[in-house]
Amino acid sequence: MVFRFFAPVILLMMLCLVVPHAHAEQFGAINSDSSSIAGQQTDTDTIAVMPEREALPPNMDGAPAPEVKPNQPQDFDYSVNLNSSVFGANLFTGTFARQAAAQFNPNYVINVGDSIRIRMWGAYQYQANLTVDPQGNIFLPNVGPIHLRGVRNKELQATVDREIGRVFRSNVRSYASLAEAQPVRIYVGGSVHRPGAYAGTSMDTILNYIDQAGGIDPARGSFLNVEVKRGSMVRARINLYDFLLSGVIPQVQLADSDVIFVGPLQNTVKVSGLTENDKRFEFSEASKPLDYFVKLAKPKPEVTHVRVTRNQGTIKNVEYYPIEEAGQIVVQDGDDIAFTADKKPGTITVRVEGETESPQEYVLPYGTRIGELLSRIQYSARSNPADIQLYRQSVKARQKQLLDASLRSLESAVLTARSGTAEEAQLRKAEADMVLQWVERAKRIEPRGQVVISQSPNKDDLLLENGDILRVPSKDGLVLVSGEVIFPNTVAFDSSFDVGDYIARAGGFSNKADASRIIVARQDGSFAQAKRNSRKLSYGNMRTTISEGDEIMVLPKVDVKSRQIFKELTQILYQIAVSARVAVGL
């Protein structure tokens, strides 16, 4: 009896939950502004009683959709692309192959095999991942088939809302999204490193699949002619220069068994010189105006001329043009283009330092002589113009080159020295380690680049160079003692002192000093060598005269067994002392 009493009530409740089309008018219009946030992926359908209030389905809190993970690229050495001089070769380094497809592509066209996530809540609850069937439909219970093949991703929600709205007029909301694009196998052929078939999804770009194939072979492949084929039909022709230069690439949706074909390399020219892109560029025409490559190479602002080397035929010809004439010059396959700065110097900058009352910076016409600048300098009472010093960058660079060459020769002599016995070999090894450590220290020394001009009768006629420094020393009444002495020090000048007296004031020789090798560096940049003669130190047959501002450098002993190494090491010690005014001990 109880069952018979409640049976009509239960039936009425079930009819309210599952609303047929015949009674849809009583619900009104469905809300078309459905939420666009993603939910959890599930394959179960749920039909429940109507809740007391509307609630969002689980995980509808803005969490991103699960990532569509592509296959990881096979191990491949992309260094051939990174090190190539071909423009665009470094585009393919494995980055595209390791990236997942875009989470949301509004222009993606839904196709057979795509997985669609559907969520419905409110008066009717349902959730599932539905696959687009061969007829292009998904099937929703109580709604029926919804045709989605050919629908763009951005129109998916509106399409699903429209079909659900035919049945449920109100109190039912829905959310539809692309859960996973159709898995596909794409063939990559032509001039790539590893032609073959590669797995991915239909949302992946052609860059992804070319990257999986190792990228375009820079020695054989074209960046201007990449085709996407479906059967015998070419669906798209892509010029990757548009992407490299402007960031523009056609959005081609791939399907299973599509072919990406990279055409053969076309005509090329090589660009070098003062440019941002010193690369090899490709072009399809038989010839091309030079200004086209000016735009690609992006010459630096200082460029004034361009040199074109013609490599056709058996004779190589070189042509030279102002950069302004680039639009009138035509280049062909195999030509070399070099951008240069052919500028005539107009002015130079020279600094005057030291004991003067003049400005420090001078801008002078190119070709100015030292005498013209000296006439402008205002000396003070402490100035010593007789010993004026000139420092030049080109001389400094040359001194460094010579020093490095001498050090390399010394290293070679040390490393190739032979030994007769095992005991001698052990001694040679310890000696070699000591010398090589000294060489490493010596490599860090920077020469001063000084030019001795004070003693030249023609110094006023010497031409100044850009970056020259003229230094006017002061009459400070001091003598510097350095190198292998016990207390390197500065001593007040005494006209009665000779070299030995000043060394005595610095504590005398250290135990590493070579008393037979003492250099006196003059204020003007010249040098003299003092030698021991009886109890005094003299230069030749005359006592070495010490003047104010001189520097006395005591060189270290050279204690090595090899005569060749001894000779080279001694020579370098003098070379460093003269060019850098430093006595480097072993």
XYZ file of C-alpha atoms in Angstrom:
586
model
C 0.000 0.000 0.000
C 2.834 2.395 0.887
C 4.568 1.734 -2.412
C 1.359 2.363 -4.358
C 0.916 5.643 -2.490
C 4.427 6.971 -3.190
C 4.868 5.584 -6.721
C 3.225 8.553 -8.500
C 5.348 10.973 -6.447
C 8.598 9.223 -7.348
C 7.618 9.130 -11.021
C 6.842 12.856 -10.965
C 10.284 13.659 -9.460
C 12.077 11.642 -12.130
C 10.153 13.431 -14.870
C 11.297 16.765 -13.437
C 14.949 15.700 -13.531
C 15.063 14.226 -17.033
C 13.295 16.859 -19.080
C 12.134 15.759 -22.510
C 11.865 18.025 -25.496
C 8.084 17.992 -25.273
C 8.210 19.815 -21.886
C 11.263 22.061 -22.616
C 9.111 25.200 -22.858
C 8.590 25.279 -19.076
C 12.350 25.870 -18.423
C 12.890 29.089 -20.403
C 16.275 29.993 -22.112
C 19.587 28.412 -21.141
C 22.436 30.678 -19.968
C 24.775 31.073 -22.990
C 27.560 32.786 -21.018
C 28.979 29.533 -19.759
C 32.158 29.537 -17.759
C 35.350 29.089 -19.801
C 37.440 27.547 -17.077
C 38.669 23.976 -17.353
C 37.639 20.983 -15.281
C 39.143 17.625 -14.474
C 39.251 15.009 -17.169
C 36.929 12.061 -16.492
C 35.216 9.364 -18.521
C 32.196 8.741 -16.242
C 28.628 9.989 -16.677
C 26.764 11.164 -13.595
C 22.987 11.693 -13.293
C 21.872 12.852 -9.855
C 18.898 14.465 -8.193
C 18.494 18.208 -8.562
C 20.674 19.993 -5.967
C 19.228 22.595 -3.622
C 21.348 25.365 -5.268
C 23.542 25.767 -8.351
C 27.168 24.773 -7.862
C 30.220 24.612 -10.115
C 31.427 21.126 -10.988
C 34.644 19.868 -9.378
C 37.899 21.601 -10.427
C 36.096 24.472 -12.175
C 38.413 26.911 -10.362
C 40.497 28.213 -13.261
C 43.052 25.393 -13.337
C 44.677 24.967 -16.770
C 43.723 22.100 -18.986
C 45.980 19.040 -18.882
C 49.003 19.507 -21.137
C 49.134 17.675 -24.432
C 52.615 16.191 -24.297
C 54.402 15.485 -27.581
C 56.898 12.715 -28.002
C 60.343 13.692 -26.787
C 62.848 14.181 -29.641
C 65.366 11.462 -30.215
C 68.924 12.175 -29.199
C 70.410 14.414 -31.850
C 73.407 16.709 -31.918
C 72.021 20.096 -32.916
C 75.478 21.721 -32.815
C 75.706 21.546 -36.618
C 72.765 23.967 -36.725
C 74.065 26.195 -33.944
C 77.507 26.516 -35.531
C 76.300 27.014 -39.083
C 76.811 30.322 -40.891
C 73.511 29.891 -42.769
C 70.838 32.397 -41.777
C 68.078 30.610 -39.861
C 69.969 27.380 -39.156
C 69.942 28.048 -35.403
C 66.132 28.077 -35.465
C 66.117 24.306 -35.009
C 67.895 23.329 -31.793
C 65.387 20.884 -30.266
C 63.335 23.584 -28.526
C 60.217 23.157 -30.668
C 60.396 19.367 -30.423
C 60.417 19.525 -26.619
C 57.494 21.935 -26.334
C 53.884 20.876 -25.972
C 51.212 22.127 -28.318
C 49.482 25.373 -27.474
C 46.876 25.065 -24.709
C 44.323 27.046 -26.691
C 44.402 27.765 -30.396
C 41.204 29.658 -31.270
C 41.516 28.864 -34.978
C 42.051 25.137 -34.544
C 39.438 23.241 -36.580
C 37.955 20.278 -34.738
C 38.328 17.007 -36.597
C 37.573 13.314 -36.277
C 39.433 11.762 -33.340
C 39.626 14.921 -31.217
C 38.621 14.554 -27.579
C 36.037 17.068 -26.304
C 35.529 17.658 -22.588
C 31.865 18.298 -21.711
C 30.564 19.399 -18.290
C 26.936 20.141 -17.440
C 25.645 21.258 -14.075
C 22.526 22.688 -12.497
C 19.219 20.908 -13.041
C 21.049 18.268 -15.050
C 24.569 17.038 -14.251
C 26.865 15.281 -16.672
C 30.588 15.121 -17.404
C 32.622 13.144 -19.903
C 35.402 13.251 -22.467
C 33.791 12.494 -25.819
C 35.651 11.602 -29.013
C 34.504 13.045 -32.318
C 33.271 10.012 -34.276
C 33.885 9.288 -37.981
C 30.700 11.197 -38.837
C 32.062 14.294 -37.095
C 29.693 14.102 -34.100
C 29.743 13.674 -30.348
C 26.718 12.241 -28.572
C 25.207 13.835 -25.440
C 22.600 11.863 -23.497
C 19.162 13.530 -23.637
C 20.500 15.951 -26.248
C 21.612 13.713 -29.056
C 24.391 14.067 -31.627
C 26.187 17.399 -31.951
C 28.112 17.930 -35.184
C 31.555 19.409 -34.388
C 33.754 18.460 -37.323
C 34.835 21.678 -39.036
C 33.947 23.861 -36.042
C 36.720 26.229 -34.921
C 37.914 25.956 -31.357
C 36.716 29.467 -30.541
C 33.184 28.506 -31.702
C 33.026 25.224 -29.769
C 31.288 26.598 -26.674
C 28.634 28.453 -28.661
C 27.920 25.380 -30.801
C 27.462 23.111 -27.779
C 25.342 25.729 -25.972
C 23.069 26.071 -28.987
C 22.391 22.335 -29.224
C 21.862 21.902 -25.474
C 19.547 24.921 -25.496
C 17.206 23.121 -27.860
C 16.397 20.739 -25.005
C 17.209 22.502 -21.732
C 15.863 26.038 -21.654
C 17.047 27.060 -18.163
C 18.728 25.907 -14.951
C 21.325 23.912 -16.910
C 24.765 25.262 -17.681
C 27.517 23.715 -19.752
C 31.238 23.964 -20.391
C 32.929 22.548 -23.495
C 36.631 22.497 -24.330
C 39.119 20.647 -26.492
C 40.687 18.093 -24.154
C 43.144 16.581 -26.591
C 43.826 17.004 -30.266
C 43.876 14.031 -32.577
C 47.140 12.032 -32.399
C 48.770 12.056 -35.812
C 51.818 10.726 -37.595
C 53.490 13.276 -39.866
C 56.098 12.488 -42.507
C 59.034 14.897 -42.792
C 61.100 14.608 -45.953
C 63.462 16.472 -48.216
C 66.575 18.280 -47.034
C 66.361 17.624 -43.295
C 68.873 15.822 -41.112
C 66.632 12.828 -40.289
C 63.751 12.259 -42.723
C 61.030 9.990 -41.374
C 57.658 9.718 -39.638
C 57.128 11.591 -36.372
C 54.323 11.387 -33.821
C 52.486 14.347 -32.369
C 49.087 15.966 -32.415
C 47.202 17.890 -35.056
C 47.741 21.057 -32.995
C 51.529 20.881 -33.288
C 53.142 23.267 -35.773
C 55.339 22.416 -38.732
C 58.285 23.827 -36.747
C 57.737 21.085 -34.166
C 57.941 18.287 -36.723
C 60.892 19.767 -38.640
C 62.701 20.137 -35.314
C 62.029 16.488 -34.473
C 63.663 15.642 -37.798
C 66.844 17.452 -36.694
C 65.984 20.677 -38.485
C 66.731 21.813 -42.010
C 70.182 20.728 -43.174
C 71.930 24.100 -43.684
C 74.193 22.662 -46.375
C 71.325 21.264 -48.503
C 67.955 22.576 -47.392
C 65.916 25.634 -48.293
C 64.364 27.984 -45.747
C 62.334 29.601 -48.529
C 60.480 26.541 -49.831
C 58.786 24.325 -47.244
C 55.665 22.515 -48.484
C 52.830 20.858 -46.572
C 51.272 18.086 -48.689
C 48.134 16.012 -48.242
C 48.107 13.271 -50.804
C 48.963 14.826 -54.154
C 47.799 18.295 -53.135
C 50.116 20.996 -51.776
C 48.130 22.616 -48.943
C 50.674 25.330 -48.074
C 54.024 26.760 -49.148
C 55.930 28.384 -46.309
C 58.834 30.847 -46.422
C 60.592 30.650 -43.058
C 62.315 34.002 -43.682
C 58.896 35.567 -42.976
C 59.001 33.991 -39.524
C 62.668 34.793 -38.899
C 62.382 38.441 -39.939
C 58.772 39.348 -39.110
C 57.452 36.623 -36.810
C 54.806 35.620 -39.369
C 54.032 31.973 -40.105
C 50.856 30.449 -41.624
C 48.726 28.393 -39.245
C 48.462 25.060 -41.038
C 46.434 22.399 -39.249
C 47.998 19.022 -39.857
C 46.197 15.720 -40.308
C 47.382 12.143 -40.056
C 49.806 11.143 -42.855
C 50.438 14.732 -43.982
C 53.889 15.340 -45.484
C 56.213 18.243 -44.682
C 58.734 18.538 -47.496
C 61.818 20.784 -47.311
C 63.008 21.754 -50.775
C 66.647 21.899 -51.909
C 68.873 24.884 -51.204
C 68.512 27.667 -53.753
C 70.878 30.541 -54.590
C 73.014 31.992 -51.800
C 75.349 34.888 -51.046
C 77.719 35.208 -48.105
C 77.693 38.409 -46.026
C 80.562 39.491 -43.743
C 82.101 42.595 -42.238
C 80.472 45.258 -40.087
C 76.966 43.780 -39.835
C 74.650 42.374 -37.201
C 73.957 39.272 -39.317
C 77.149 38.043 -40.956
C 75.449 34.981 -42.428
C 74.869 33.160 -45.696
C 71.511 34.229 -47.132
C 69.278 32.388 -49.587
C 67.237 33.770 -52.481
C 65.175 32.152 -55.216
C 65.725 34.514 -58.155
C 68.667 34.333 -60.567
C 69.871 37.703 -59.256
C 68.880 40.093 -56.499
C 69.448 43.809 -55.775
C 72.098 44.373 -53.141
C 69.814 46.548 -51.026
C 67.717 43.418 -50.304
C 70.691 41.917 -48.472
C 71.396 45.240 -46.793
C 68.013 44.863 -45.071
C 68.795 41.273 -44.073
C 72.372 41.857 -42.908
C 71.654 45.129 -41.046
C 75.009 46.921 -41.478
C 76.331 48.890 -38.531
C 76.043 52.694 -38.565
C 79.724 53.211 -39.371
C 79.530 51.320 -42.698
C 80.347 53.475 -45.729
C 81.197 51.009 -48.511
C 80.431 47.500 -49.678
C 82.809 45.102 -51.431
C 81.311 42.510 -53.780
C 83.430 39.528 -54.811
C 82.148 37.780 -57.931
C 82.825 34.036 -57.904
C 81.191 32.953 -61.172
C 83.380 31.354 -63.802
C 87.129 30.862 -63.581
C 88.070 34.448 -62.671
C 87.337 36.116 -59.347
C 86.497 39.815 -59.663
C 86.196 42.333 -56.824
C 83.979 45.424 -57.000
C 83.812 48.289 -54.504
C 80.851 50.644 -54.092
C 79.565 53.318 -51.705
C 76.756 51.922 -49.572
C 74.380 54.524 -51.036
C 74.571 52.738 -54.409
C 73.332 49.408 -53.039
C 70.024 49.717 -54.878
C 71.824 49.869 -58.228
C 74.028 46.806 -57.661
C 72.892 43.289 -58.557
C 74.349 40.191 -56.882
C 74.209 36.589 -58.048
C 74.550 33.112 -56.646
C 77.933 32.561 -54.978
C 78.858 36.230 -54.543
C 80.516 37.420 -51.334
C 79.411 40.728 -49.809
C 81.569 42.558 -47.254
C 80.492 45.768 -45.520
C 83.351 48.098 -44.564
C 83.959 51.494 -42.971
C 86.201 53.375 -45.376
C 86.494 56.614 -43.448
C 89.194 59.233 -43.577
C 90.197 60.417 -40.096
C 89.257 64.039 -39.530
C 90.339 64.688 -35.964
C 92.177 62.842 -33.215
C 92.047 62.988 -29.425
C 95.244 63.332 -27.379
C 95.603 63.578 -23.604
C 98.213 65.592 -21.729
C 98.864 64.355 -18.195
C 101.315 64.996 -15.404
C 102.782 68.228 -14.094
C 101.081 70.858 -16.290
C 98.605 73.691 -15.970
C 97.017 72.933 -19.350
C 93.767 71.153 -20.259
C 94.055 67.372 -20.290
C 92.045 66.634 -23.450
C 92.924 67.993 -26.897
C 90.990 67.452 -30.116
C 93.425 68.049 -32.961
C 93.287 67.798 -36.754
C 94.521 64.534 -38.194
C 98.212 64.943 -39.049
C 99.066 67.218 -36.109
C 102.718 66.936 -35.000
C 104.028 66.676 -31.457
C 105.743 70.050 -31.659
C 102.411 71.788 -32.300
C 100.917 70.276 -29.157
C 104.010 70.930 -27.019
C 103.756 74.607 -27.886
C 100.286 74.713 -26.292
C 101.288 73.111 -22.982
C 101.688 75.430 -20.004
C 104.371 74.094 -17.655
C 104.584 74.692 -13.918
C 107.639 75.269 -11.750
C 107.736 71.534 -10.938
C 107.511 70.387 -14.581
C 110.365 68.516 -16.239
C 109.676 69.095 -19.972
C 113.104 67.761 -20.958
C 111.977 64.220 -20.101
C 108.471 64.369 -21.591
C 106.975 60.903 -22.129
C 104.836 59.570 -24.984
C 102.536 56.546 -24.559
C 100.927 55.058 -27.670
C 98.268 52.342 -27.989
C 99.713 50.846 -31.175
C 103.134 50.504 -29.513
C 101.534 48.892 -26.463
C 99.763 46.337 -28.650
C 102.984 45.553 -30.495
C 104.941 45.147 -27.246
C 102.268 42.746 -25.987
C 102.469 40.699 -29.180
C 106.250 40.414 -28.909
C 106.061 39.463 -25.237
C 103.422 36.792 -25.891
C 105.506 35.371 -28.732
C 108.574 35.156 -26.479
C 106.540 33.456 -23.744
C 105.168 30.899 -26.211
C 108.697 30.157 -27.388
C 109.806 29.674 -23.787
C 106.888 27.332 -23.089
C 107.784 25.271 -26.129
C 111.420 25.037 -25.057
C 110.427 23.936 -21.549
C 107.938 21.309 -22.701
C 110.266 19.783 -25.307
C 113.421 19.646 -23.172
C 114.918 16.132 -23.064
C 116.451 14.274 -20.154
C 119.149 11.600 -20.179
C 118.321 9.828 -16.908
C 115.340 9.302 -14.650
C 116.913 11.515 -11.988
C 117.504 14.273 -14.522
C 113.932 13.883 -15.765
C 112.621 14.430 -12.228
C 114.712 17.579 -11.859
C 113.606 18.827 -15.266
C 109.949 18.299 -14.324
C 110.247 20.391 -11.168
C 112.130 23.054 -13.124
C 109.525 23.020 -15.887
C 106.661 23.434 -13.397
C 108.383 26.460 -11.877
C 109.040 28.092 -15.252
C 105.515 27.419 -16.542
C 103.995 28.995 -13.434
C 106.195 32.031 -14.014
C 105.052 32.173 -17.645
C 101.409 32.291 -16.531
C 102.172 35.265 -14.293
C 104.111 36.981 -17.061
C 101.185 36.607 -19.482
C 99.100 38.903 -17.286
C 101.604 41.765 -17.532
C 100.539 44.701 -19.713
C 103.282 46.782 -21.402
C 103.138 50.554 -21.070
C 103.548 51.385 -24.748
C 106.108 54.126 -24.067
C 108.012 55.763 -26.928
C 111.362 57.418 -26.080
C 111.269 60.850 -27.724
C 113.155 63.243 -25.436
C 116.575 62.434 -26.917
C 115.429 62.695 -30.543
C 116.350 65.939 -32.342
C 113.313 65.450 -34.600
C 110.725 64.777 -31.910
C 108.727 67.888 -32.833
C 108.133 66.462 -36.312
C 106.631 63.168 -35.099
C 102.953 62.723 -36.018
C 100.455 62.232 -33.217
C 98.050 59.284 -33.272
C 94.530 59.055 -31.934
C 94.629 58.022 -28.268
C 98.215 59.192 -27.634
C 99.117 60.314 -24.107
C 101.827 62.900 -23.441
C 102.980 62.892 -19.842
C 105.054 65.664 -18.318
C 107.052 64.261 -15.353
C 107.665 66.314 -12.238
C 110.919 67.183 -10.498
C 110.119 65.273 -7.341
C 113.707 64.608 -6.192
C 113.099 60.875 -5.687
C 114.694 57.623 -6.860
C 112.701 54.371 -6.850
C 114.452 51.068 -6.035
C 112.498 47.899 -6.942
C 112.919 44.278 -7.907
C 115.021 41.832 -5.912
C 115.955 44.034 -2.965
C 115.042 43.418 0.639
C 112.975 46.591 1.061
C 111.731 47.993 -2.269
C 111.490 51.667 -1.534
C 111.650 55.251 -2.760
C 114.809 57.097 -1.710
C 115.481 60.843 -1.731
C 117.887 61.831 -4.500
C 121.499 62.397 -3.433
C 123.972 63.527 -6.078
C 126.804 61.765 -4.226
C 125.087 58.350 -4.406
C 125.719 55.747 -7.041
C 123.579 52.687 -7.837
C 125.063 50.627 -5.028
C 124.297 53.323 -2.462
C 120.635 53.412 -3.408
C 120.408 49.610 -3.294
C 121.995 49.687 0.149
C 119.316 52.166 1.261
C 116.723 49.594 0.138
C 118.226 46.927 2.399
C 120.583 45.428 -0.154
C 120.088 42.517 -2.499
C 117.622 39.748 -1.679
C 118.754 36.131 -1.836
C 117.069 35.825 -5.264
C 118.827 38.856 -6.763
C 121.247 38.739 -9.663
C 123.702 41.507 -8.760
C 125.099 41.456 -12.300
C 121.766 42.429 -13.855
C 120.597 45.848 -12.704
C 118.578 48.178 -14.931
C 118.279 51.930 -14.486
C 115.054 53.284 -16.029
C 115.220 56.982 -16.834
C 112.296 59.365 -16.554
C 112.224 59.871 -20.323
C 111.773 56.123 -20.948
C 115.371 55.259 -21.807
C 117.308 52.535 -19.975
C 120.858 51.840 -18.844
C 122.380 48.673 -17.440
C 124.620 48.883 -14.387
C 127.348 46.275 -13.945
C 129.502 45.463 -10.961
C 133.062 46.815 -11.362
C 135.278 46.207 -8.336
C 133.492 47.683 -5.298
C 131.351 50.078 -7.326
C 128.509 49.579 -9.760
C 129.276 51.188 -13.092
C 128.036 51.247 -16.694
C 130.801 50.110 -19.022
C 133.932 51.929 -17.975
C 131.951 54.810 -16.479
C 129.972 55.080 -13.306
C 126.226 54.963 -13.921
C 124.802 58.401 -13.310
C 121.569 58.512 -11.316
C 119.183 61.430 -11.826
C 116.004 62.570 -10.114
C 113.033 60.398 -11.095
C 115.134 57.373 -12.096
C 114.113 53.840 -11.157
C 116.638 51.127 -10.245
C 115.393 47.572 -10.948
C 117.303 44.519 -9.707
C 116.472 41.471 -11.831
C 116.115 37.986 -10.306
C 118.497 35.074 -10.692
C 117.772 32.567 -13.411
C 118.583 29.153 -11.972
C 117.847 26.567 -14.657
C 119.935 23.754 -16.109
C 119.095 24.165 -19.782
C 121.219 26.752 -21.576
C 118.446 27.406 -24.112
C 115.840 28.012 -21.403
C 118.310 30.198 -19.483
C 118.903 32.333 -22.549
C 115.215 32.780 -23.397
C 114.191 33.414 -19.792
C 116.865 36.062 -19.324
C 115.825 37.791 -22.524
C 112.174 37.890 -21.426
C 113.136 39.320 -18.026
C 114.790 42.248 -19.785
C 111.873 42.538 -22.208
C 109.359 42.828 -19.372
C 111.524 45.264 -17.441
C 111.848 47.564 -20.448
C 108.241 47.398 -21.715
C 106.397 47.295 -18.380
C 108.995 48.555 -15.867
C 108.457 45.435 -13.755
C 110.982 42.913 -12.453
C 109.104 39.604 -12.264
C 110.790 37.143 -9.930
C 110.793 33.410 -10.514
